[in-house]
GROMACS .gro file of C-alpha atoms in nm:
model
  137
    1UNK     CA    1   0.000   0.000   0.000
    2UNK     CA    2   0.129   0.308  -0.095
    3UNK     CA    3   0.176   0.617   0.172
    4UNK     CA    4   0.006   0.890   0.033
    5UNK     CA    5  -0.309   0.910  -0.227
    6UNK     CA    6  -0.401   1.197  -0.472
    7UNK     CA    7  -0.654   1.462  -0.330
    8UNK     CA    8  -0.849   1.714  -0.534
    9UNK     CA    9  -1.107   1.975  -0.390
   10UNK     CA   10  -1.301   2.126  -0.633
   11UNK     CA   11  -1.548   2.418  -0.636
   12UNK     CA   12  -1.758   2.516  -0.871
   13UNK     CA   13  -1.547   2.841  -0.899
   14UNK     CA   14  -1.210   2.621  -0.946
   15UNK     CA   15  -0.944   2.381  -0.881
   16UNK     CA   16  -0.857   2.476  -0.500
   17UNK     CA   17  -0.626   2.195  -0.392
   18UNK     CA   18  -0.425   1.913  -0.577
   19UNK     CA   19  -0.185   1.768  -0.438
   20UNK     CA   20  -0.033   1.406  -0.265
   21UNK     CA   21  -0.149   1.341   0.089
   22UNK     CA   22  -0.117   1.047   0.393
   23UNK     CA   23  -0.470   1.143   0.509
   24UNK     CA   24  -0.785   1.354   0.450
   25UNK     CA   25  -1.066   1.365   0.673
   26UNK     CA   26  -1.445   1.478   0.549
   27UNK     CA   27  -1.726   1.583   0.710
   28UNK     CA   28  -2.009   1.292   0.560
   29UNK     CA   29  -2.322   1.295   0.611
   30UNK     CA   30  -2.317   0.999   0.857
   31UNK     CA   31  -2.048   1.172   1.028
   32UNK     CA   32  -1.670   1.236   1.025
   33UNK     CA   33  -1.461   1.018   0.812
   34UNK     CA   34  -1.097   0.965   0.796
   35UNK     CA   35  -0.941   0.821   0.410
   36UNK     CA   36  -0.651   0.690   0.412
   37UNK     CA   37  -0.457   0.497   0.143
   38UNK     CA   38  -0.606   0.166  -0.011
   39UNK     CA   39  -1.000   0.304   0.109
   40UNK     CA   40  -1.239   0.116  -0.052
   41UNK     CA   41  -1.413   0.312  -0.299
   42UNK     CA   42  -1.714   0.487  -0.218
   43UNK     CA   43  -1.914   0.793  -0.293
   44UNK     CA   44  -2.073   0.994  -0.010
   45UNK     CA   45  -2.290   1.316   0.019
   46UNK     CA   46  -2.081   1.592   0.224
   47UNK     CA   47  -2.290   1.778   0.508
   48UNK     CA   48  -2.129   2.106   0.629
   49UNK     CA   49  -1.797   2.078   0.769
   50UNK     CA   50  -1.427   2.094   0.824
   51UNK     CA   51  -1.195   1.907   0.576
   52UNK     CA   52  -0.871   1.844   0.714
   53UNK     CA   53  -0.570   1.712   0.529
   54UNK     CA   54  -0.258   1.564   0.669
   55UNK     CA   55   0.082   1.551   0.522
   56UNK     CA   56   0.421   1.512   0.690
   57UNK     CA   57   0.257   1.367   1.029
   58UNK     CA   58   0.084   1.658   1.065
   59UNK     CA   59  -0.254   1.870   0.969
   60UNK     CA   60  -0.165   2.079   0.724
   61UNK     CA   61  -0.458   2.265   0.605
   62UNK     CA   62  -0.843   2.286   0.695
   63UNK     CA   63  -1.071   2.406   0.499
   64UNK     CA   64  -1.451   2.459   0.587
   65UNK     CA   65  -1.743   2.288   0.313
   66UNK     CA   66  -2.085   2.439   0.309
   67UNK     CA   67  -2.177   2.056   0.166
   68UNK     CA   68  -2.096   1.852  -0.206
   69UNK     CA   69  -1.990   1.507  -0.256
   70UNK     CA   70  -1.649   1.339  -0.195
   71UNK     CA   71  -1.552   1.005  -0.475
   72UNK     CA   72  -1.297   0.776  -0.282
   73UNK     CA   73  -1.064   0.544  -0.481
   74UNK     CA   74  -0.764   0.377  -0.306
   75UNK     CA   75  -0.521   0.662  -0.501
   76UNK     CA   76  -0.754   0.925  -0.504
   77UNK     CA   77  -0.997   1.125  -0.307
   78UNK     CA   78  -1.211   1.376  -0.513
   79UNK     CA   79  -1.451   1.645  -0.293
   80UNK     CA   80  -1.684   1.845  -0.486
   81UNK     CA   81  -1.753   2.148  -0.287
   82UNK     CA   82  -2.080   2.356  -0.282
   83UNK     CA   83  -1.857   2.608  -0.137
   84UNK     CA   84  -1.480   2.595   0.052
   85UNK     CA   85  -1.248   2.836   0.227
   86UNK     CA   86  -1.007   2.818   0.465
   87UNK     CA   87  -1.111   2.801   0.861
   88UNK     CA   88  -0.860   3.062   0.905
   89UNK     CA   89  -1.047   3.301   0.627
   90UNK     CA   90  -1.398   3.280   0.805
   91UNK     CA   91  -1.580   3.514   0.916
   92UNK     CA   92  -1.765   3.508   1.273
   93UNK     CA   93  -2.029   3.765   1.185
   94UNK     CA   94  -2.080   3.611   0.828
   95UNK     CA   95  -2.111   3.313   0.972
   96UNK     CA   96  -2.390   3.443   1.238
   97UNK     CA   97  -2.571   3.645   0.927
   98UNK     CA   98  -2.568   3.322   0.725
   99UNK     CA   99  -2.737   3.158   1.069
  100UNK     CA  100  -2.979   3.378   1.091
  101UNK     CA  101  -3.059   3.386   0.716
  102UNK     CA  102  -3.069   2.975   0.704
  103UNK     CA  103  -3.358   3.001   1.043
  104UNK     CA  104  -3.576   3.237   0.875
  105UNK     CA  105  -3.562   2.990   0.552
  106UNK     CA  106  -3.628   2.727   0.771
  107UNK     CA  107  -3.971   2.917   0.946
  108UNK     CA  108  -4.076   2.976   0.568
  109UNK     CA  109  -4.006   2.628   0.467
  110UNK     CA  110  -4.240   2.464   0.761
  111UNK     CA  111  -4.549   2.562   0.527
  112UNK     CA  112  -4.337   2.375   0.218
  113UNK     CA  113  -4.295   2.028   0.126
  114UNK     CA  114  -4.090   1.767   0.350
  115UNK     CA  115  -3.792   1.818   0.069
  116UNK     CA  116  -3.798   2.168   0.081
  117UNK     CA  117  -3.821   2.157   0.502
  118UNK     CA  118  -3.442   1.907   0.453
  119UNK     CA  119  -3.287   2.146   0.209
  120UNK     CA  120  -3.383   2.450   0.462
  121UNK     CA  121  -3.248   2.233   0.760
  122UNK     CA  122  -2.932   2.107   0.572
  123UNK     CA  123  -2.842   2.477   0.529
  124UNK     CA  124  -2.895   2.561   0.863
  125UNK     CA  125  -2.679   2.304   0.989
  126UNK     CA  126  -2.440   2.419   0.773
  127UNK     CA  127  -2.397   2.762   0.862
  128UNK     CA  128  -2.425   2.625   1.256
  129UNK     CA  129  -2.061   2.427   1.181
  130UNK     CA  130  -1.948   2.748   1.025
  131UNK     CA  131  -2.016   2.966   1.329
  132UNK     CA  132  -1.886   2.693   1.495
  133UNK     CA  133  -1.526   2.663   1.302
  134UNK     CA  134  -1.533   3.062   1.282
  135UNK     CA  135  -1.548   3.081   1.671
  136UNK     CA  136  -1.248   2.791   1.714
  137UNK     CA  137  -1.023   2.968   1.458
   0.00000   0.00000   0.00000
């Protein structure tokens, strides 16, 4: 097995990382979720979160997902990205206005269908781990 495996983070914007790592760890929708080399290959829905990558031992970079889709091969690990940054380059008070934004969608949505009540709770959640990695960085 070898020690390191290809990741790529995509955006819709652009190619934001690509490069050899030991380790990468995603925020999935059943919860956190560590890749190493040799993973079995997979596909899972992203839920708001921090990705962190390790290299050299170490983490070497976090970067906060508003949600997407990572594809796991043993060599590679693909994320598709709704939306990424740095932890380091978020905001606390856009991170509260995006809070308060995603609970007013969620009042409106109670009166919607059960799909549209998910998609209005998926973004609160969201913007919750946001606050939540703004506050720790």
């Amino acid at each position: 097995m070898a020690d390191t495996f290809e990741l790529e983070l995509v955006s819709p914007e652009r190619l934001l990382l690509s490069r050899p790592v030991e380790m990468v760890t995603v925020p999935a929708a059943e919860g956190e979720m560590g890749v190493l080399p040799g993973h079995a290959p997979m596909i899972v829905a992203l839920r708001g979160g921090v990705i962190r990558v390790r290299e050299n031992g170490a983490d070497t970079e976090k970067l906060f997902v508003m949600g997407g889709f990572a594809e796991i091969t043993p060599t590679r690990v693909t994320v598709l990205a709704d939306d990424a940054k740095p932890v380091a380059n978020l905001s606390r008070s856009e991170a509260e206005q995006m809070v308060s934004q995603a609970e007013t969608d969620l009042a409106v949505a109670a009166a919607e269908t059960p799909a549209a009540r998910d998609r209005a709770m998926d973004r609160l959640l969201a913007a919750r781990a946001m606050l939540d990695s703004a506050t720790a960085a």
